[in-house]
Amino acid sequence: TPPDLIRNFCIIAHIDHGKSTLADRMLQITGVVEERAMRAQYLDRMDIERERGITIKSQAVRMPWELEDKTYCLNMIDTPGHVDFTYEVSRSLAACEGAVLLVDAAQGIEAQTLANLYLAMENDLTIIPVLNKIDLPAAQPERYAEELAGLIGCDPGDVLKVSGKTGAGVEELLDEIVRQFPPPVGNADAPARAMIFDSVYDTYRGVVTYVRVVDGELKPRERIEMMSTRATHELLEIGVISPEPVPAKGLGVGEVGYLITGVKDVRQSRVGDTVTSARDGATEALGGYQDPKPMVFSGLYPIDGSDYPILRDALDKLKLNDAALVYEPETSAALGFGFRVGFLGMLHLEIVRERLEREFDLDLISTLPSVVYDVTLDDDRTVTVTNPSEFPEGKIASITEPVVRATILAPSEFIGSIMELCQSRRGNLLGMDYLSPERVEMRYTLPLAEIVFDFFDALKSKTRGYASLDYEPDGEQTADLVKVDVLLQGDKVDAFSTIVHRDKAYAYGVMMAGKLKDLIPRQQFEVPIQAAIGSRVIARETIRAIRKDVLAKCYGGDISRKRKLLEKQKEGKKRMKMVGSVEVPQEAFIAALSQD
Ligand code: GDP
Ligand code: MG
């Protein structure tokens, strides 16, 4: 296809604003999917199958569209929907010239819409504002058209109104995509350069890589080079998705499609990398490549210690499909053998944990998530700490922690509570704008460590569920941070050590000591529980010893009852962990680590 007949675009929307439904409707209206084959959420269906490893994910679908006697080729590129994957979103946007900004006509703009809109603007995309769900009785198209127009600086009359459900306005939207979005530009005679915007592991075909060709042409059977690593591969197959994969004779300037080289690991086909021909290839990569950088670390342990090999194999498998996942073995006195695992953020952590539990039938416990700290000692050495147990001994000159730039959207009546919450999380207000008299956008910088845990839940409960949040990494800052240890009878319990701001150390210590006091059964002797910064104790609780007569009562009398008890105790013993001379059921540690 000649570039002037190509339009590459994405749809940006907050979750549930109807992106999948609209995408399905477009596939149907352009005839890519026949009406009778049309199932609700065609693209999402592919998603579920991909999880099971049987189909290629429809990351970029090609659709024909006729306007004024010309047949155009529209490439719809999917973007991941969540904050943890900002880099992937930015690469998907970089593969497009235009973005459809889709907003629910009954809800208005939300934080995720805004964050992605800013990213689209940074990538110089043309924006078409669209209100969706105009069929809903609760829709307020006029009101939200004003809001959208105010935000992107257009006339409220230019905001399109559609219903993905009924199809109303969707044909007009397709016409506007052709009219308003610029065609791709590139040099057809230059060496091939294509940007990878996604890569997915498929059990049968190996890694399927999604690319947008910028210059030149890629052809099947040629050798290609991944410019970040200089690794070369044979291009076994190249093609387009419409809506199933269709092999092609080549992909030229502005085209979007997939390629297969037979590699088995997404790390060999990295998002953001540039693909070129191995012979007479390009010398300069397209800009913007970044290694995935884990932001949050947590220990993952099987609750049943004998599951450790299953956990190891499961992580090895997941890694094939997830270039951002990193891990190494770790042992804990409290929890046994496990792994220290790095994630892009909390959602990524939850997804990985859920997949491990669901697909590999594992029961897992995760330790408190930790961000990455750089600790500089008095002798100028700097240690990168992803686990509180690596926190260096010795005099510390400074510690830096990662910071995010957050966007919060909420009804203006909640400004006060949001400010209070952000202040308590060491937030710094950058600015505030009213989208309308009733709705406000607040921008904050916040330490990542303060929001990874329960910030979103706190925000939701303070705003009766109305606030939405998005954030992106924004560098580092120095802060007055300390490591707090928890000790049982003088012995550190590694799984409970944490790094917190000095002002919050006391609260953490009191909370943990209190929890453990309730969870650890009494022993034959008194057990002190302490929380300490270095050698300075900041909180203390005591588990009192079992009194002799209680024991006597328990084991007196009926002999068979006594045997039963002893057997039970033996079984229980397997799950006991020793911390110094204190015997603790593993359940107590697990309960103390789970969030309430
Ligand atoms: P996504 O999360 O943005 O992909 O949103 P979905 O396409 O999954 O839609 C979210 C919900 O809104 C689903 O229950 C859809 O049936 C519903 N929905 C989507 N588009 C429309 C629409 O135009 N009208 C109405 N009434 N409901 C819609
Ligand atoms: Mg969806």
GROMACS .gro file of N, CA and C in nm, residues 174-253:
model
  240
  174LEU      N    1  -1.489   0.679   1.105
  174LEU     CA    2  -1.392   0.619   1.013
  174LEU      C    3  -1.356   0.720   0.901
  175ASP      N    4  -1.457   0.794   0.850
  175ASP     CA    5  -1.430   0.897   0.749
  175ASP      C    6  -1.334   1.003   0.806
  176GLU      N    7  -1.361   1.045   0.928
  176GLU     CA    8  -1.277   1.150   0.988
  176GLU      C    9  -1.135   1.102   1.014
  177ILE      N   10  -1.121   0.974   1.045
  177ILE     CA   11  -0.986   0.917   1.064
  177ILE      C   12  -0.906   0.934   0.935
  178VAL      N   13  -0.970   0.905   0.820
  178VAL     CA   14  -0.902   0.921   0.692
  178VAL      C   15  -0.874   1.070   0.665
  179ARG      N   16  -0.972   1.154   0.693
  179ARG     CA   17  -0.957   1.298   0.661
  179ARG      C   18  -0.856   1.367   0.752
  180GLN      N   19  -0.864   1.341   0.881
  180GLN     CA   20  -0.786   1.422   0.976
  180GLN      C   21  -0.647   1.367   1.007
  181PHE      N   22  -0.632   1.236   1.015
  181PHE     CA   23  -0.500   1.183   1.051
  181PHE      C   24  -0.406   1.191   0.931
  182PRO      N   25  -0.284   1.239   0.951
  182PRO     CA   26  -0.191   1.248   0.839
  182PRO      C   27  -0.141   1.109   0.797
  183PRO      N   28  -0.111   1.091   0.669
  183PRO     CA   29  -0.051   0.963   0.626
  183PRO      C   30   0.092   0.954   0.677
  184PRO      N   31   0.145   0.833   0.691
  184PRO     CA   32   0.283   0.818   0.738
  184PRO      C   33   0.382   0.871   0.634
  185VAL      N   34   0.496   0.922   0.680
  185VAL     CA   35   0.602   0.962   0.588
  185VAL      C   36   0.729   0.884   0.621
  186GLY      N   37   0.804   0.850   0.518
  186GLY     CA   38   0.928   0.776   0.539
  186GLY      C   39   1.001   0.769   0.408
  187ASN      N   40   1.124   0.720   0.411
  187ASN     CA   41   1.205   0.713   0.291
  187ASN      C   42   1.207   0.569   0.238
  188ALA      N   43   1.137   0.548   0.125
  188ALA     CA   44   1.124   0.413   0.071
  188ALA      C   45   1.258   0.358   0.021
  189ASP      N   46   1.352   0.447  -0.015
  189ASP     CA   47   1.478   0.402  -0.073
  189ASP      C   48   1.588   0.381   0.032
  190ALA      N   49   1.560   0.423   0.154
  190ALA     CA   50   1.661   0.408   0.260
  190ALA      C   51   1.664   0.263   0.308
  191PRO      N   52   1.771   0.223   0.381
  191PRO     CA   53   1.772   0.089   0.441
  191PRO      C   54   1.650   0.075   0.534
  192ALA      N   55   1.602  -0.048   0.548
  192ALA     CA   56   1.481  -0.071   0.628
  192ALA      C   57   1.502  -0.031   0.774
  193ARG      N   58   1.400   0.035   0.829
  193ARG     CA   59   1.398   0.059   0.973
  193ARG      C   60   1.254   0.040   1.020
  194ALA      N   61   1.234  -0.048   1.118
  194ALA     CA   62   1.100  -0.070   1.171
  194ALA      C   63   1.108  -0.068   1.322
  195MET      N   64   1.006  -0.010   1.386
  195MET     CA   65   1.006  -0.004   1.532
  195MET      C   66   0.919  -0.115   1.590
  196ILE      N   67   0.973  -0.184   1.691
  196ILE     CA   68   0.895  -0.287   1.759
  196ILE      C   69   0.807  -0.220   1.864
  197PHE      N   70   0.674  -0.239   1.853
  197PHE     CA   71   0.590  -0.181   1.959
  197PHE      C   72   0.526  -0.287   2.048
  198ASP      N   73   0.543  -0.413   2.014
  198ASP     CA   74   0.500  -0.518   2.106
  198ASP      C   75   0.564  -0.649   2.063
  199SER      N   76   0.584  -0.741   2.156
  199SER     CA   77   0.625  -0.875   2.117
  199SER      C   78   0.564  -0.973   2.215
  200VAL      N   79   0.513  -1.081   2.162
  200VAL     CA   80   0.432  -1.174   2.238
  200VAL      C   81   0.482  -1.315   2.214
  201TYR      N   82   0.493  -1.392   2.319
  201TYR     CA   83   0.536  -1.531   2.304
  201TYR      C   84   0.418  -1.619   2.270
  202ASP      N   85   0.431  -1.699   2.167
  202ASP     CA   86   0.327  -1.792   2.126
  202ASP      C   87   0.383  -1.933   2.130
  203THR      N   88   0.311  -2.023   2.196
  203THR     CA   89   0.363  -2.159   2.217
  203THR      C   90   0.405  -2.226   2.087
  204TYR      N   91   0.327  -2.205   1.981
  204TYR     CA   92   0.354  -2.278   1.857
  204TYR      C   93   0.450  -2.206   1.764
  205ARG      N   94   0.443  -2.073   1.760
  205ARG     CA   95   0.521  -2.001   1.661
  205ARG      C   96   0.643  -1.931   1.718
  206GLY      N   97   0.659  -1.938   1.849
  206GLY     CA   98   0.767  -1.862   1.910
  206GLY      C   99   0.724  -1.717   1.924
  207VAL      N  100   0.821  -1.626   1.930
  207VAL     CA  101   0.786  -1.486   1.954
  207VAL      C  102   0.728  -1.421   1.829
  208VAL      N  103   0.612  -1.357   1.844
  208VAL     CA  104   0.552  -1.280   1.735
  208VAL      C  105   0.577  -1.133   1.767
  209THR      N  106   0.644  -1.066   1.674
  209THR     CA  107   0.686  -0.928   1.698
  209THR      C  108   0.601  -0.833   1.614
  210TYR      N  109   0.547  -0.729   1.677
  210TYR     CA  110   0.466  -0.631   1.605
  210TYR      C  111   0.551  -0.510   1.571
  211VAL      N  112   0.550  -0.470   1.443
  211VAL     CA  113   0.636  -0.361   1.402
  211VAL      C  114   0.561  -0.257   1.320
  212ARG      N  115   0.617  -0.137   1.320
  212ARG     CA  116   0.573  -0.031   1.231
  212ARG      C  117   0.696   0.004   1.147
  213VAL      N  118   0.683  -0.011   1.015
  213VAL     CA  119   0.796   0.019   0.926
  213VAL      C  120   0.803   0.171   0.908
  214VAL      N  121   0.922   0.226   0.927
  214VAL     CA  122   0.939   0.370   0.910
  214VAL      C  123   1.004   0.400   0.773
  215ASP      N  124   1.115   0.333   0.744
  215ASP     CA  125   1.183   0.351   0.614
  215ASP      C  126   1.201   0.216   0.547
  216GLY      N  127   1.221   0.220   0.415
  216GLY     CA  128   1.259   0.099   0.341
  216GLY      C  129   1.153  -0.009   0.344
  217GLU      N  130   1.199  -0.134   0.329
  217GLU     CA  131   1.106  -0.246   0.323
  217GLU      C  132   1.168  -0.370   0.388
  218LEU      N  133   1.088  -0.447   0.459
  218LEU     CA  134   1.133  -0.576   0.513
  218LEU      C  135   1.068  -0.686   0.432
  219LYS      N  136   1.150  -0.788   0.394
  219LYS     CA  137   1.097  -0.896   0.311
  219LYS      C  138   1.120  -1.031   0.378
  220PRO      N  139   1.027  -1.127   0.353
  220PRO     CA  140   1.046  -1.260   0.412
  220PRO      C  141   1.175  -1.324   0.361
  221ARG      N  142   1.234  -1.408   0.444
  221ARG     CA  143   1.356  -1.483   0.413
  221ARG      C  144   1.484  -1.401   0.421
  222GLU      N  145   1.475  -1.268   0.437
  222GLU     CA  146   1.602  -1.195   0.451
  222GLU      C  147   1.649  -1.206   0.596
  223ARG      N  148   1.776  -1.173   0.619
  223ARG     CA  149   1.826  -1.171   0.757
  223ARG      C  150   1.805  -1.031   0.813
  224ILE      N  151   1.753  -1.026   0.936
  224ILE     CA  152   1.730  -0.896   0.998
  224ILE      C  153   1.816  -0.881   1.123
  225GLU      N  154   1.834  -0.756   1.162
  225GLU     CA  155   1.916  -0.730   1.279
  225GLU      C  156   1.835  -0.649   1.381
  226MET      N  157   1.847  -0.687   1.509
  226MET     CA  158   1.789  -0.608   1.618
  226MET      C  159   1.897  -0.508   1.659
  227MET      N  160   1.869  -0.378   1.640
  227MET     CA  161   1.980  -0.283   1.652
  227MET      C  162   2.033  -0.265   1.794
  228SER      N  163   1.953  -0.290   1.899
  228SER     CA  164   2.005  -0.267   2.035
  228SER      C  165   2.106  -0.374   2.074
  229THR      N  166   2.092  -0.494   2.019
  229THR     CA  167   2.181  -0.603   2.058
  229THR      C  168   2.272  -0.648   1.944
  230ARG      N  169   2.242  -0.603   1.821
  230ARG     CA  170   2.316  -0.646   1.701
  230ARG      C  171   2.292  -0.791   1.667
  231ALA      N  172   2.197  -0.857   1.736
  231ALA     CA  173   2.168  -0.998   1.706
  231ALA      C  174   2.096  -1.006   1.572
  232THR      N  175   2.129  -1.110   1.492
  232THR     CA  176   2.060  -1.125   1.363
  232THR      C  177   1.976  -1.253   1.362
  233HIS      N  178   1.869  -1.248   1.285
  233HIS     CA  179   1.778  -1.362   1.274
  233HIS      C  180   1.728  -1.370   1.131
  234GLU      N  181   1.683  -1.491   1.092
  234GLU     CA  182   1.618  -1.501   0.962
  234GLU      C  183   1.472  -1.464   0.977
  235LEU      N  184   1.422  -1.384   0.884
  235LEU     CA  185   1.282  -1.343   0.888
  235LEU      C  186   1.199  -1.454   0.824
  236LEU      N  187   1.140  -1.538   0.908
  236LEU     CA  188   1.068  -1.655   0.857
  236LEU      C  189   0.935  -1.615   0.795
  237GLU      N  190   0.870  -1.518   0.856
  237GLU     CA  191   0.738  -1.478   0.806
  237GLU      C  192   0.712  -1.333   0.845
  238ILE      N  193   0.646  -1.262   0.752
  238ILE     CA  194   0.607  -1.124   0.781
  238ILE      C  195   0.466  -1.108   0.726
  239GLY      N  196   0.384  -1.029   0.792
  239GLY     CA  197   0.246  -1.020   0.743
  239GLY      C  198   0.165  -0.917   0.818
  240VAL      N  199   0.034  -0.918   0.790
  240VAL     CA  200  -0.056  -0.824   0.857
  240VAL      C  201  -0.166  -0.905   0.925
  241ILE      N  202  -0.232  -0.841   1.022
  241ILE     CA  203  -0.340  -0.907   1.094
  241ILE      C  204  -0.472  -0.847   1.045
  242SER      N  205  -0.564  -0.934   0.997
  242SER     CA  206  -0.686  -0.876   0.940
  242SER      C  207  -0.803  -0.973   0.935
  243PRO      N  208  -0.859  -1.021   1.038
  243PRO     CA  209  -0.818  -1.010   1.179
  243PRO      C  210  -0.732  -1.128   1.221
  244GLU      N  211  -0.712  -1.225   1.130
  244GLU     CA  212  -0.618  -1.334   1.158
  244GLU      C  213  -0.489  -1.299   1.084
  245PRO      N  214  -0.377  -1.359   1.121
  245PRO     CA  215  -0.250  -1.327   1.054
  245PRO      C  216  -0.252  -1.371   0.907
  246VAL      N  217  -0.210  -1.282   0.818
  246VAL     CA  218  -0.202  -1.312   0.675
  246VAL      C  219  -0.059  -1.281   0.630
  247PRO      N  220   0.018  -1.383   0.587
  247PRO     CA  221   0.156  -1.356   0.543
  247PRO      C  222   0.157  -1.261   0.422
  248ALA      N  223   0.262  -1.179   0.413
  248ALA     CA  224   0.272  -1.083   0.303
  248ALA      C  225   0.407  -1.097   0.235
  249LYS      N  226   0.420  -1.034   0.117
  249LYS     CA  227   0.547  -1.041   0.044
  249LYS      C  228   0.647  -0.939   0.095
  250GLY      N  229   0.599  -0.854   0.182
  250GLY     CA  230   0.688  -0.753   0.239
  250GLY      C  231   0.607  -0.644   0.305
  251LEU      N  232   0.673  -0.565   0.390
  251LEU     CA  233   0.607  -0.450   0.452
  251LEU      C  234   0.691  -0.327   0.420
  252GLY      N  235   0.624  -0.223   0.367
  252GLY     CA  236   0.697  -0.102   0.328
  252GLY      C  237   0.666   0.017   0.417
  253VAL      N  238   0.707   0.134   0.372
  253VAL     CA  239   0.697   0.258   0.450
  253VAL      C  240   0.557   0.279   0.508
   0.00000   0.00000   0.00000
